Amino acid sequence: MKIRLLAGLLALGLAAVGCGGAKVDTSPSSSAAPAASGSSAAATGTVKIAINPWVGYEASANVVAYLLKNELHYNVELPEIKEQLAWEGFETGDVDVIIENWGHPDLKKKFIEEKKVALEAGSTGNKGIIGWYVPKWMADKYPDITDYKNLNKYASLFKTSESSGKGQLLDGDPSYVTNDEALVKNLKLNYKVVTGGSEAALLKSATQAQEQQKALLFYFWTPHWLFDKVDLVRVNLPAWADGCDADPKKVACDYPEMDLDKIVSKKFADTGGKAYELVKNFSWTNEDQNAVANDMTNNGLTGEQAAKKWIEANTAKWQAWIPK
């Protein structure tokens, strides 16, 4: 898989953090929060969880960070690092945990198999799917637009000042790894991939497209809270089959469903003790992640506040992650 890899309705003035999707509280006072029980126990150590630029990732990271701080008494650092660059941190010691990995077999080969500085730490429980979407009003008005074979017929609807006379396919953060350039070329589509710059740009465009009935074809993914707020319809690309995306330049198939996983440094796995066990045990649903991400983006909560809210409402679920 090559994401992705590779998120009131939406405040258009979203606070920009990495992708601009949500606010992450990384202040010193936050990363050394007192235990929920009121204990004054000294911190056990420090865990560095990379923050990649999309709000679903930030939701998972903040929940794990809150439990590390308040249940196991660790300090937690949340450095904001682009998706692929975070893997370099396993070698330099700047990153202990990538809490949500979208495939990246090339990086797994380099850092896990060859350099042996990282390990897989199990599934997050989240099912990730990347795809192309249009607002529902377009699918209602042009029912055959959801078949990629008909996209060229509608290319003129998607022209923008940035698409060089072709239809525009809007992508997100430049650090997101996608197959879209290859797909446009190999499926012979009269479209140009235009980088929106952030998750926030995609959210704003999708919201406006549905509310104002603007034409939009864009790259997006699930899990994401946006699907609970805006009606979107996925465009059907040629069905994914094992190996169809093996050569990045020849990709002509859709994105697969992925079981998102966690990656940790080998040093953290060897010496992280209960912190490593908690990370390894962490597993929740798309609905869980969307609830926290929605609070961070639309309800004015910081990452720590949103995590605390979810944790207080889901005691049985997270207690199963705490090492005995």
PDB file of C-alpha atoms in Angstrom:
ATOM      1  CA  MET A   1       0.000   0.000   0.000  1.00  0.00           C
ATOM      2  CA  LYS A   2       1.382   3.385  -0.948  1.00  0.00           C
ATOM      3  CA  ILE A   3      -0.396   5.923   1.006  1.00  0.00           C
ATOM      4  CA  ARG A   4      -1.250   6.946   2.930  1.00  0.00           C
ATOM      5  CA  LEU A   5       0.374   6.359   2.680  1.00  0.00           C
ATOM      6  CA  LEU A   6      -1.363   7.393   3.433  1.00  0.00           C
ATOM      7  CA  ALA A   7      -9.251  13.995   7.888  1.00  0.00           C
ATOM      8  CA  GLY A   8     -20.709  23.514  13.945  1.00  0.00           C
ATOM      9  CA  LEU A   9     -19.521  21.166  11.057  1.00  0.00           C
ATOM     10  CA  LEU A  10     -16.025  22.430  10.516  1.00  0.00           C
ATOM     11  CA  ALA A  11     -14.408  25.578  11.809  1.00  0.00           C
ATOM     12  CA  LEU A  12     -12.812  27.107   8.741  1.00  0.00           C
ATOM     13  CA  GLY A  13     -10.296  28.688  11.044  1.00  0.00           C
ATOM     14  CA  LEU A  14      -8.840  25.344  12.145  1.00  0.00           C
ATOM     15  CA  ALA A  15      -5.708  25.720  14.251  1.00  0.00           C
ATOM     16  CA  ALA A  16      -2.789  24.568  12.117  1.00  0.00           C
ATOM     17  CA  VAL A  17      -0.728  21.782  13.603  1.00  0.00           C
ATOM     18  CA  GLY A  18       1.205  19.729  11.076  1.00  0.00           C
ATOM     19  CA  CYS A  19      -1.690  19.090   8.686  1.00  0.00           C
ATOM     20  CA  GLY A  20      -3.754  21.790  10.356  1.00  0.00           C
ATOM     21  CA  GLY A  21      -6.292  19.237  11.471  1.00  0.00           C
ATOM     22  CA  ALA A  22      -6.278  19.743  15.228  1.00  0.00           C
ATOM     23  CA  LYS A  23      -4.461  21.107  18.230  1.00  0.00           C
ATOM     24  CA  VAL A  24      -1.918  18.874  19.929  1.00  0.00           C
ATOM     25  CA  ASP A  25      -0.919  19.832  23.442  1.00  0.00           C
ATOM     26  CA  THR A  26       2.845  19.324  23.651  1.00  0.00           C
ATOM     27  CA  SER A  27       3.648  21.806  26.380  1.00  0.00           C
ATOM     28  CA  PRO A  28       6.024  20.739  29.162  1.00  0.00           C
ATOM     29  CA  SER A  29       3.188  20.839  31.671  1.00  0.00           C
ATOM     30  CA  SER A  30       1.146  18.547  29.465  1.00  0.00           C
ATOM     31  CA  SER A  31       3.910  16.014  28.901  1.00  0.00           C
ATOM     32  CA  ALA A  32       4.441  15.631  32.610  1.00  0.00           C
ATOM     33  CA  ALA A  33       0.833  15.624  33.784  1.00  0.00           C
ATOM     34  CA  PRO A  34       0.187  14.252  37.274  1.00  0.00           C
ATOM     35  CA  ALA A  35      -1.318  10.818  37.650  1.00  0.00           C
ATOM     36  CA  ALA A  36      -5.096  10.688  37.506  1.00  0.00           C
ATOM     37  CA  SER A  37      -5.116   9.116  40.938  1.00  0.00           C
ATOM     38  CA  GLY A  38      -3.324  12.130  42.393  1.00  0.00           C
ATOM     39  CA  SER A  39      -0.119  10.188  42.922  1.00  0.00           C
ATOM     40  CA  SER A  40       3.112  12.179  43.002  1.00  0.00           C
ATOM     41  CA  ALA A  41       5.159   9.225  41.785  1.00  0.00           C
ATOM     42  CA  ALA A  42       8.255  10.204  39.829  1.00  0.00           C
ATOM     43  CA  ALA A  43       8.148   9.734  36.081  1.00  0.00           C
ATOM     44  CA  THR A  44       9.276   6.290  34.928  1.00  0.00           C
ATOM     45  CA  GLY A  45      10.913   7.559  31.744  1.00  0.00           C
ATOM     46  CA  THR A  46      10.170   9.400  28.516  1.00  0.00           C
ATOM     47  CA  VAL A  47       8.319   8.087  25.464  1.00  0.00           C
ATOM     48  CA  LYS A  48       8.550   9.899  22.125  1.00  0.00           C
ATOM     49  CA  ILE A  49       5.464   9.413  19.944  1.00  0.00           C
ATOM     50  CA  ALA A  50       5.761  10.994  16.505  1.00  0.00           C
ATOM     51  CA  ILE A  51       2.792  13.123  15.433  1.00  0.00           C
ATOM     52  CA  ASN A  52       2.011  12.658  11.733  1.00  0.00           C
ATOM     53  CA  PRO A  53      -0.141  15.306  10.038  1.00  0.00           C
ATOM     54  CA  TRP A  54      -3.697  13.999  10.145  1.00  0.00           C
ATOM     55  CA  VAL A  55      -6.158  14.247  12.987  1.00  0.00           C
ATOM     56  CA  GLY A  56      -7.004  10.537  13.268  1.00  0.00           C
ATOM     57  CA  TYR A  57      -3.352   9.813  13.974  1.00  0.00           C
ATOM     58  CA  GLU A  58      -3.287  12.636  16.526  1.00  0.00           C
ATOM     59  CA  ALA A  59      -6.354  11.157  18.240  1.00  0.00           C
ATOM     60  CA  SER A  60      -4.670   7.792  18.715  1.00  0.00           C
ATOM     61  CA  ALA A  61      -1.411   9.390  19.852  1.00  0.00           C
ATOM     62  CA  ASN A  62      -3.138  11.568  22.435  1.00  0.00           C
ATOM     63  CA  VAL A  63      -5.093   8.701  23.974  1.00  0.00           C
ATOM     64  CA  VAL A  64      -1.957   6.570  24.309  1.00  0.00           C
ATOM     65  CA  ALA A  65      -0.008   9.565  25.623  1.00  0.00           C
ATOM     66  CA  TYR A  66      -2.668  10.323  28.239  1.00  0.00           C
ATOM     67  CA  LEU A  67      -2.564   6.770  29.557  1.00  0.00           C
ATOM     68  CA  LEU A  68       1.227   6.671  29.564  1.00  0.00           C
ATOM     69  CA  LYS A  69       1.310   9.845  31.634  1.00  0.00           C
ATOM     70  CA  ASN A  70      -1.626   9.342  33.962  1.00  0.00           C
ATOM     71  CA  GLU A  71      -1.667   5.579  34.485  1.00  0.00           C
ATOM     72  CA  LEU A  72       1.973   4.532  34.067  1.00  0.00           C
ATOM     73  CA  HIS A  73       3.679   7.837  35.073  1.00  0.00           C
ATOM     74  CA  TYR A  74       5.831   8.335  31.990  1.00  0.00           C
ATOM     75  CA  ASN A  75       6.797  11.641  30.462  1.00  0.00           C
ATOM     76  CA  VAL A  76       5.618  11.859  26.860  1.00  0.00           C
ATOM     77  CA  GLU A  77       6.987  13.924  24.001  1.00  0.00           C
ATOM     78  CA  LEU A  78       4.891  14.443  20.855  1.00  0.00           C
ATOM     79  CA  PRO A  79       7.222  15.768  18.136  1.00  0.00           C
ATOM     80  CA  GLU A  80       5.469  16.787  14.925  1.00  0.00           C
ATOM     81  CA  ILE A  81       7.167  14.874  12.100  1.00  0.00           C
ATOM     82  CA  LYS A  82       6.018  14.120   8.559  1.00  0.00           C
ATOM     83  CA  GLU A  83       4.938  10.573   7.880  1.00  0.00           C
ATOM     84  CA  GLN A  84       8.010   9.151   6.159  1.00  0.00           C
ATOM     85  CA  LEU A  85      10.567  11.239   8.040  1.00  0.00           C
ATOM     86  CA  ALA A  86       9.325   9.788  11.321  1.00  0.00           C
ATOM     87  CA  TRP A  87      10.912   6.469  10.385  1.00  0.00           C
ATOM     88  CA  GLU A  88      14.345   8.130  10.344  1.00  0.00           C
ATOM     89  CA  GLY A  89      13.779   8.868  14.028  1.00  0.00           C
ATOM     90  CA  PHE A  90      14.010   5.182  14.900  1.00  0.00           C
ATOM     91  CA  GLU A  91      17.668   5.302  13.910  1.00  0.00           C
ATOM     92  CA  THR A  92      18.508   8.664  15.477  1.00  0.00           C
ATOM     93  CA  GLY A  93      16.616   8.061  18.717  1.00  0.00           C
ATOM     94  CA  ASP A  94      14.197  10.917  18.090  1.00  0.00           C
ATOM     95  CA  VAL A  95      11.153   8.614  17.767  1.00  0.00           C
ATOM     96  CA  ASP A  96      10.050   5.644  19.868  1.00  0.00           C
ATOM     97  CA  VAL A  97       6.582   5.121  18.391  1.00  0.00           C
ATOM     98  CA  ILE A  98       4.650   5.609  15.153  1.00  0.00           C
ATOM     99  CA  ILE A  99       1.149   4.957  16.426  1.00  0.00           C
ATOM    100  CA  GLU A 100      -0.599   4.618  13.050  1.00  0.00           C
ATOM    101  CA  ASN A 101       1.248   3.271  10.033  1.00  0.00           C
ATOM    102  CA  TRP A 102      -0.389   3.109   6.599  1.00  0.00           C
ATOM    103  CA  GLY A 103       1.479   0.268   4.944  1.00  0.00           C
ATOM    104  CA  HIS A 104       4.876   1.493   3.747  1.00  0.00           C
ATOM    105  CA  PRO A 105       6.436  -1.878   2.808  1.00  0.00           C
ATOM    106  CA  ASP A 106       9.462   0.000   1.471  1.00  0.00           C
ATOM    107  CA  LEU A 107      10.117   1.623   4.844  1.00  0.00           C
ATOM    108  CA  LYS A 108       9.485  -1.637   6.684  1.00  0.00           C
ATOM    109  CA  LYS A 109      12.060  -3.325   4.508  1.00  0.00           C
ATOM    110  CA  LYS A 110      14.615  -0.568   5.104  1.00  0.00           C
ATOM    111  CA  PHE A 111      14.208   0.026   8.841  1.00  0.00           C
ATOM    112  CA  ILE A 112      12.903  -3.330  10.101  1.00  0.00           C
ATOM    113  CA  GLU A 113      14.515  -5.925   7.845  1.00  0.00           C
ATOM    114  CA  GLU A 114      17.733  -4.234   6.765  1.00  0.00           C
ATOM    115  CA  LYS A 115      18.714  -1.721   9.443  1.00  0.00           C
ATOM    116  CA  LYS A 116      16.930  -3.636  12.221  1.00  0.00           C
ATOM    117  CA  VAL A 117      16.171  -0.458  14.177  1.00  0.00           C
ATOM    118  CA  ALA A 118      12.380  -0.881  14.241  1.00  0.00           C
ATOM    119  CA  LEU A 119       9.707  -3.508  14.892  1.00  0.00           C
ATOM    120  CA  GLU A 120       6.021  -4.005  14.150  1.00  0.00           C
ATOM    121  CA  ALA A 121       3.943  -3.682  17.323  1.00  0.00           C
ATOM    122  CA  GLY A 122       0.590  -5.044  16.211  1.00  0.00           C
ATOM    123  CA  SER A 123      -2.653  -3.686  14.800  1.00  0.00           C
ATOM    124  CA  THR A 124      -4.292  -0.454  15.957  1.00  0.00           C
ATOM    125  CA  GLY A 125      -7.664  -2.089  15.301  1.00  0.00           C
ATOM    126  CA  ASN A 126      -8.397   0.583  12.686  1.00  0.00           C
ATOM    127  CA  LYS A 127      -9.262  -0.359   9.125  1.00  0.00           C
ATOM    128  CA  GLY A 128      -7.845   2.177   6.702  1.00  0.00           C
ATOM    129  CA  ILE A 129      -9.072   2.819   3.171  1.00  0.00           C
ATOM    130  CA  ILE A 130      -7.883   5.496   0.763  1.00  0.00           C
ATOM    131  CA  GLY A 131      -9.922   6.453  -2.282  1.00  0.00           C
ATOM    132  CA  TRP A 132     -11.247   9.135  -4.595  1.00  0.00           C
ATOM    133  CA  TYR A 133     -14.465  10.873  -3.610  1.00  0.00           C
ATOM    134  CA  VAL A 134     -17.050  13.301  -4.952  1.00  0.00           C
ATOM    135  CA  PRO A 135     -19.767  15.114  -2.977  1.00  0.00           C
ATOM    136  CA  LYS A 136     -23.077  13.264  -2.975  1.00  0.00           C
ATOM    137  CA  TRP A 137     -24.865  15.968  -4.947  1.00  0.00           C
ATOM    138  CA  MET A 138     -22.615  15.178  -7.914  1.00  0.00           C
ATOM    139  CA  ALA A 139     -23.316  11.461  -7.723  1.00  0.00           C
ATOM    140  CA  ASP A 140     -27.045  12.247  -7.568  1.00  0.00           C
ATOM    141  CA  LYS A 141     -26.889  14.579 -10.572  1.00  0.00           C
ATOM    142  CA  TYR A 142     -24.427  12.487 -12.613  1.00  0.00           C
ATOM    143  CA  PRO A 143     -24.972   8.854 -11.502  1.00  0.00           C
ATOM    144  CA  ASP A 144     -22.290   7.413 -13.781  1.00  0.00           C
ATOM    145  CA  ILE A 145     -19.578   9.739 -12.454  1.00  0.00           C
ATOM    146  CA  THR A 146     -18.677   7.195  -9.794  1.00  0.00           C
ATOM    147  CA  ASP A 147     -17.210   4.902 -12.478  1.00  0.00           C
ATOM    148  CA  TYR A 148     -13.671   5.985 -13.348  1.00  0.00           C
ATOM    149  CA  LYS A 149     -14.352   5.112 -17.003  1.00  0.00           C
ATOM    150  CA  ASN A 150     -16.676   8.094 -17.185  1.00  0.00           C
ATOM    151  CA  LEU A 151     -14.446  10.641 -15.461  1.00  0.00           C
ATOM    152  CA  ASN A 152     -13.078  12.062 -18.705  1.00  0.00           C
ATOM    153  CA  LYS A 153     -16.625  12.875 -19.786  1.00  0.00           C
ATOM    154  CA  TYR A 154     -16.921  15.156 -16.760  1.00  0.00           C
ATOM    155  CA  ALA A 155     -13.368  16.534 -16.661  1.00  0.00           C
ATOM    156  CA  SER A 156     -14.500  20.043 -17.609  1.00  0.00           C
ATOM    157  CA  LEU A 157     -16.598  20.224 -14.423  1.00  0.00           C
ATOM    158  CA  PHE A 158     -13.455  19.883 -12.313  1.00  0.00           C
ATOM    159  CA  LYS A 159     -11.240  22.446 -14.075  1.00  0.00           C
ATOM    160  CA  THR A 160      -9.554  24.994 -11.812  1.00  0.00           C
ATOM    161  CA  SER A 161      -6.955  27.711 -12.236  1.00  0.00           C
ATOM    162  CA  GLU A 162      -4.335  25.197 -11.119  1.00  0.00           C
ATOM    163  CA  SER A 163      -5.286  22.223 -13.282  1.00  0.00           C
ATOM    164  CA  SER A 164      -3.844  23.400 -16.619  1.00  0.00           C
ATOM    165  CA  GLY A 165      -7.052  23.001 -18.591  1.00  0.00           C
ATOM    166  CA  LYS A 166      -7.660  19.488 -17.272  1.00  0.00           C
ATOM    167  CA  GLY A 167      -9.911  18.250 -14.508  1.00  0.00           C
ATOM    168  CA  GLN A 168      -8.481  18.661 -11.008  1.00  0.00           C
ATOM    169  CA  LEU A 169      -7.881  15.760  -8.622  1.00  0.00           C
ATOM    170  CA  LEU A 170      -7.217  17.347  -5.230  1.00  0.00           C
ATOM    171  CA  ASP A 171      -4.670  15.672  -2.959  1.00  0.00           C
ATOM    172  CA  GLY A 172      -3.704  16.617   0.616  1.00  0.00           C
ATOM    173  CA  ASP A 173      -0.474  17.135   2.498  1.00  0.00           C
ATOM    174  CA  PRO A 174       2.574  16.828   0.205  1.00  0.00           C
ATOM    175  CA  SER A 175       4.038  14.246   2.582  1.00  0.00           C
ATOM    176  CA  TYR A 176       1.161  11.830   1.999  1.00  0.00           C
ATOM    177  CA  VAL A 177       2.313   9.028  -0.259  1.00  0.00           C
ATOM    178  CA  THR A 178      -0.310   8.275  -2.899  1.00  0.00           C
ATOM    179  CA  ASN A 179      -0.648   6.442  -6.195  1.00  0.00           C
ATOM    180  CA  ASP A 180      -2.641   9.246  -7.760  1.00  0.00           C
ATOM    181  CA  GLU A 181      -0.118  10.509 -10.323  1.00  0.00           C
ATOM    182  CA  ALA A 182       0.356   6.977 -11.630  1.00  0.00           C
ATOM    183  CA  LEU A 183      -3.382   6.288 -11.607  1.00  0.00           C
ATOM    184  CA  VAL A 184      -4.167   9.391 -13.661  1.00  0.00           C
ATOM    185  CA  LYS A 185      -1.488   8.480 -16.196  1.00  0.00           C
ATOM    186  CA  ASN A 186      -2.129   4.739 -16.422  1.00  0.00           C
ATOM    187  CA  LEU A 187      -5.916   5.045 -16.560  1.00  0.00           C
ATOM    188  CA  LYS A 188      -5.530   7.725 -19.251  1.00  0.00           C
ATOM    189  CA  LEU A 189      -7.543  10.304 -17.350  1.00  0.00           C
ATOM    190  CA  ASN A 190      -7.655  13.928 -18.472  1.00  0.00           C
ATOM    191  CA  TYR A 191      -6.890  15.161 -14.966  1.00  0.00           C
ATOM    192  CA  LYS A 192      -4.071  16.836 -13.081  1.00  0.00           C
ATOM    193  CA  VAL A 193      -3.212  16.048  -9.469  1.00  0.00           C
ATOM    194  CA  VAL A 194      -3.156  19.284  -7.473  1.00  0.00           C
ATOM    195  CA  THR A 195      -1.763  19.290  -3.934  1.00  0.00           C
ATOM    196  CA  GLY A 196      -4.072  21.063  -1.492  1.00  0.00           C
ATOM    197  CA  GLY A 197      -1.328  21.290   1.114  1.00  0.00           C
ATOM    198  CA  SER A 198      -2.983  19.851   4.202  1.00  0.00           C
ATOM    199  CA  GLU A 199      -5.761  17.794   5.698  1.00  0.00           C
ATOM    200  CA  ALA A 200      -7.473  21.065   6.609  1.00  0.00           C
ATOM    201  CA  ALA A 201      -7.554  22.104   2.944  1.00  0.00           C
ATOM    202  CA  LEU A 202      -9.278  18.855   2.011  1.00  0.00           C
ATOM    203  CA  LEU A 203     -11.819  19.269   4.817  1.00  0.00           C
ATOM    204  CA  LYS A 204     -12.641  22.816   3.787  1.00  0.00           C
ATOM    205  CA  SER A 205     -12.969  21.874   0.120  1.00  0.00           C
ATOM    206  CA  ALA A 206     -15.182  18.859   0.830  1.00  0.00           C
ATOM    207  CA  THR A 207     -17.454  20.829   3.131  1.00  0.00           C
ATOM    208  CA  GLN A 208     -17.862  23.691   0.674  1.00  0.00           C
ATOM    209  CA  ALA A 209     -18.364  21.318  -2.250  1.00  0.00           C
ATOM    210  CA  GLN A 210     -21.386  19.737  -0.616  1.00  0.00           C
ATOM    211  CA  GLU A 211     -22.855  22.876   0.949  1.00  0.00           C
ATOM    212  CA  GLN A 212     -22.373  25.115  -2.104  1.00  0.00           C
ATOM    213  CA  GLN A 213     -22.733  22.389  -4.758  1.00  0.00           C
ATOM    214  CA  LYS A 214     -19.241  22.898  -6.116  1.00  0.00           C
ATOM    215  CA  ALA A 215     -17.612  20.219  -8.254  1.00  0.00           C
ATOM    216  CA  LEU A 216     -14.835  18.362  -6.442  1.00  0.00           C
ATOM    217  CA  LEU A 217     -12.885  15.152  -7.017  1.00  0.00           C
ATOM    218  CA  PHE A 218     -10.487  14.499  -4.164  1.00  0.00           C
ATOM    219  CA  TYR A 219      -8.291  12.009  -2.381  1.00  0.00           C
ATOM    220  CA  PHE A 220      -9.474  11.042   1.098  1.00  0.00           C
ATOM    221  CA  TRP A 221      -9.463   8.218   3.594  1.00  0.00           C
ATOM    222  CA  THR A 222     -11.299   6.451   6.346  1.00  0.00           C
ATOM    223  CA  PRO A 223     -11.331   6.329   9.366  1.00  0.00           C
ATOM    224  CA  HIS A 224     -12.341   9.980   9.467  1.00  0.00           C
ATOM    225  CA  TRP A 225     -15.067  11.940  11.229  1.00  0.00           C
ATOM    226  CA  LEU A 226     -15.857  13.838   7.996  1.00  0.00           C
ATOM    227  CA  PHE A 227     -18.037  10.978   6.750  1.00  0.00           C
ATOM    228  CA  ASP A 228     -20.379  11.590   9.688  1.00  0.00           C
ATOM    229  CA  LYS A 229     -20.738  15.257   8.722  1.00  0.00           C
ATOM    230  CA  VAL A 230     -20.597  15.406   4.921  1.00  0.00           C
ATOM    231  CA  ASP A 231     -22.205  13.068   2.367  1.00  0.00           C
ATOM    232  CA  LEU A 232     -19.472  11.735   0.090  1.00  0.00           C
ATOM    233  CA  VAL A 233     -19.491   9.035  -2.577  1.00  0.00           C
ATOM    234  CA  ARG A 234     -16.463   7.000  -3.566  1.00  0.00           C
ATOM    235  CA  VAL A 235     -15.377   6.717  -7.192  1.00  0.00           C
ATOM    236  CA  ASN A 236     -14.858   3.118  -8.280  1.00  0.00           C
ATOM    237  CA  LEU A 237     -11.373   2.546  -9.679  1.00  0.00           C
ATOM    238  CA  PRO A 238     -10.241  -0.828 -11.089  1.00  0.00           C
ATOM    239  CA  ALA A 239     -10.481  -3.350  -8.274  1.00  0.00           C
ATOM    240  CA  TRP A 240      -7.390  -3.892  -6.166  1.00  0.00           C
ATOM    241  CA  ALA A 241      -5.704  -7.303  -6.462  1.00  0.00           C
ATOM    242  CA  ASP A 242      -2.622  -8.606  -4.721  1.00  0.00           C
ATOM    243  CA  GLY A 243       0.476  -7.196  -6.418  1.00  0.00           C
ATOM    244  CA  CYS A 244      -1.336  -4.654  -8.598  1.00  0.00           C
ATOM    245  CA  ASP A 245       0.429  -1.796  -6.815  1.00  0.00           C
ATOM    246  CA  ALA A 246       3.839  -3.463  -6.538  1.00  0.00           C
ATOM    247  CA  ASP A 247       5.411  -1.132  -9.114  1.00  0.00           C
ATOM    248  CA  PRO A 248       4.612   2.484  -8.141  1.00  0.00           C
ATOM    249  CA  LYS A 249       4.935   3.674 -11.748  1.00  0.00           C
ATOM    250  CA  LYS A 250       2.544   1.067 -13.146  1.00  0.00           C
ATOM    251  CA  VAL A 251      -0.275   1.250 -10.603  1.00  0.00           C
ATOM    252  CA  ALA A 252      -3.669   1.101 -12.315  1.00  0.00           C
ATOM    253  CA  CYS A 253      -5.815  -0.254  -9.484  1.00  0.00           C
ATOM    254  CA  ASP A 254      -7.693   1.073  -6.472  1.00  0.00           C
ATOM    255  CA  TYR A 255      -6.287   1.295  -2.954  1.00  0.00           C
ATOM    256  CA  PRO A 256      -6.799  -1.745  -0.717  1.00  0.00           C
ATOM    257  CA  GLU A 257      -8.326  -1.900   2.734  1.00  0.00           C
ATOM    258  CA  MET A 258      -5.499  -1.959   5.253  1.00  0.00           C
ATOM    259  CA  ASP A 259      -5.169  -3.160   8.799  1.00  0.00           C
ATOM    260  CA  LEU A 260      -3.312  -0.180  10.250  1.00  0.00           C
ATOM    261  CA  ASP A 261      -0.451  -1.063  12.543  1.00  0.00           C
ATOM    262  CA  LYS A 262       2.015   0.409  15.040  1.00  0.00           C
ATOM    263  CA  ILE A 263       5.776   0.647  14.552  1.00  0.00           C
ATOM    264  CA  VAL A 264       8.288   1.095  17.389  1.00  0.00           C
ATOM    265  CA  SER A 265      12.027   1.435  17.663  1.00  0.00           C
ATOM    266  CA  LYS A 266      13.887  -1.734  18.568  1.00  0.00           C
ATOM    267  CA  LYS A 267      15.421   0.080  21.521  1.00  0.00           C
ATOM    268  CA  PHE A 268      11.977   0.991  22.834  1.00  0.00           C
ATOM    269  CA  ALA A 269      10.779  -2.601  22.387  1.00  0.00           C
ATOM    270  CA  ASP A 270      13.799  -3.867  24.318  1.00  0.00           C
ATOM    271  CA  THR A 271      13.835  -1.296  27.127  1.00  0.00           C
ATOM    272  CA  GLY A 272      10.393   0.364  27.153  1.00  0.00           C
ATOM    273  CA  GLY A 273       8.913  -1.985  29.725  1.00  0.00           C
ATOM    274  CA  LYS A 274       5.274  -1.258  30.532  1.00  0.00           C
ATOM    275  CA  ALA A 275       5.200   1.668  28.107  1.00  0.00           C
ATOM    276  CA  TYR A 276       6.000  -0.690  25.246  1.00  0.00           C
ATOM    277  CA  GLU A 277       3.406  -3.173  26.516  1.00  0.00           C
ATOM    278  CA  LEU A 278       0.733  -0.460  26.543  1.00  0.00           C
ATOM    279  CA  VAL A 279       1.563   0.603  22.992  1.00  0.00           C
ATOM    280  CA  LYS A 280       1.488  -3.014  21.866  1.00  0.00           C
ATOM    281  CA  ASN A 281      -1.869  -3.615  23.595  1.00  0.00           C
ATOM    282  CA  PHE A 282      -3.518  -0.453  22.229  1.00  0.00           C
ATOM    283  CA  SER A 283      -6.357  -1.345  19.833  1.00  0.00           C
ATOM    284  CA  TRP A 284      -9.647   0.437  19.156  1.00  0.00           C
ATOM    285  CA  THR A 285     -12.242   0.968  16.448  1.00  0.00           C
ATOM    286  CA  ASN A 286     -12.695   3.501  13.671  1.00  0.00           C
ATOM    287  CA  GLU A 287     -15.643   4.865  15.640  1.00  0.00           C
ATOM    288  CA  ASP A 288     -13.463   5.363  18.725  1.00  0.00           C
ATOM    289  CA  GLN A 289     -10.874   7.281  16.750  1.00  0.00           C
ATOM    290  CA  ASN A 290     -13.482   9.404  14.970  1.00  0.00           C
ATOM    291  CA  ALA A 291     -15.049  10.440  18.282  1.00  0.00           C
ATOM    292  CA  VAL A 292     -11.758  11.775  19.634  1.00  0.00           C
ATOM    293  CA  ALA A 293     -10.759  13.356  16.319  1.00  0.00           C
ATOM    294  CA  ASN A 294     -14.134  15.095  16.026  1.00  0.00           C
ATOM    295  CA  ASP A 295     -13.765  16.574  19.506  1.00  0.00           C
ATOM    296  CA  MET A 296     -10.304  17.845  18.611  1.00  0.00           C
ATOM    297  CA  THR A 297     -11.346  19.386  15.302  1.00  0.00           C
ATOM    298  CA  ASN A 298     -14.911  20.570  15.788  1.00  0.00           C
ATOM    299  CA  ASN A 299     -15.592  20.813  19.519  1.00  0.00           C
ATOM    300  CA  GLY A 300     -12.696  22.975  20.637  1.00  0.00           C
ATOM    301  CA  LEU A 301     -10.882  20.378  22.739  1.00  0.00           C
ATOM    302  CA  THR A 302      -7.127  19.949  22.871  1.00  0.00           C
ATOM    303  CA  GLY A 303      -5.742  16.509  22.190  1.00  0.00           C
ATOM    304  CA  GLU A 304      -5.336  15.891  25.921  1.00  0.00           C
ATOM    305  CA  GLN A 305      -8.872  17.060  26.705  1.00  0.00           C
ATOM    306  CA  ALA A 306     -10.383  14.921  23.960  1.00  0.00           C
ATOM    307  CA  ALA A 307      -8.389  11.903  25.120  1.00  0.00           C
ATOM    308  CA  LYS A 308      -9.498  12.428  28.720  1.00  0.00           C
ATOM    309  CA  LYS A 309     -13.146  12.639  27.632  1.00  0.00           C
ATOM    310  CA  TRP A 310     -12.916   9.365  25.690  1.00  0.00           C
ATOM    311  CA  ILE A 311     -10.982   7.621  28.463  1.00  0.00           C
ATOM    312  CA  GLU A 312     -13.539   8.585  31.105  1.00  0.00           C
ATOM    313  CA  ALA A 313     -16.320   7.137  28.930  1.00  0.00           C
ATOM    314  CA  ASN A 314     -14.542   3.897  27.951  1.00  0.00           C
ATOM    315  CA  THR A 315     -12.910   2.552  31.095  1.00  0.00           C
ATOM    316  CA  ALA A 316     -13.319  -1.139  30.328  1.00  0.00           C
ATOM    317  CA  LYS A 317     -11.788  -0.761  26.896  1.00  0.00           C
ATOM    318  CA  TRP A 318      -8.556   0.992  27.892  1.00  0.00           C
ATOM    319  CA  GLN A 319      -8.047  -0.905  31.151  1.00  0.00           C
ATOM    320  CA  ALA A 320      -7.466  -3.986  29.020  1.00  0.00           C
ATOM    321  CA  TRP A 321      -4.427  -2.245  27.507  1.00  0.00           C
ATOM    322  CA  ILE A 322      -2.721  -1.516  30.845  1.00  0.00           C
ATOM    323  CA  PRO A 323       0.068  -4.036  31.598  1.00  0.00           C
ATOM    324  CA  LYS A 324      -0.579  -6.200  34.657  1.00  0.00           C
TER     325      LYS A 324
END
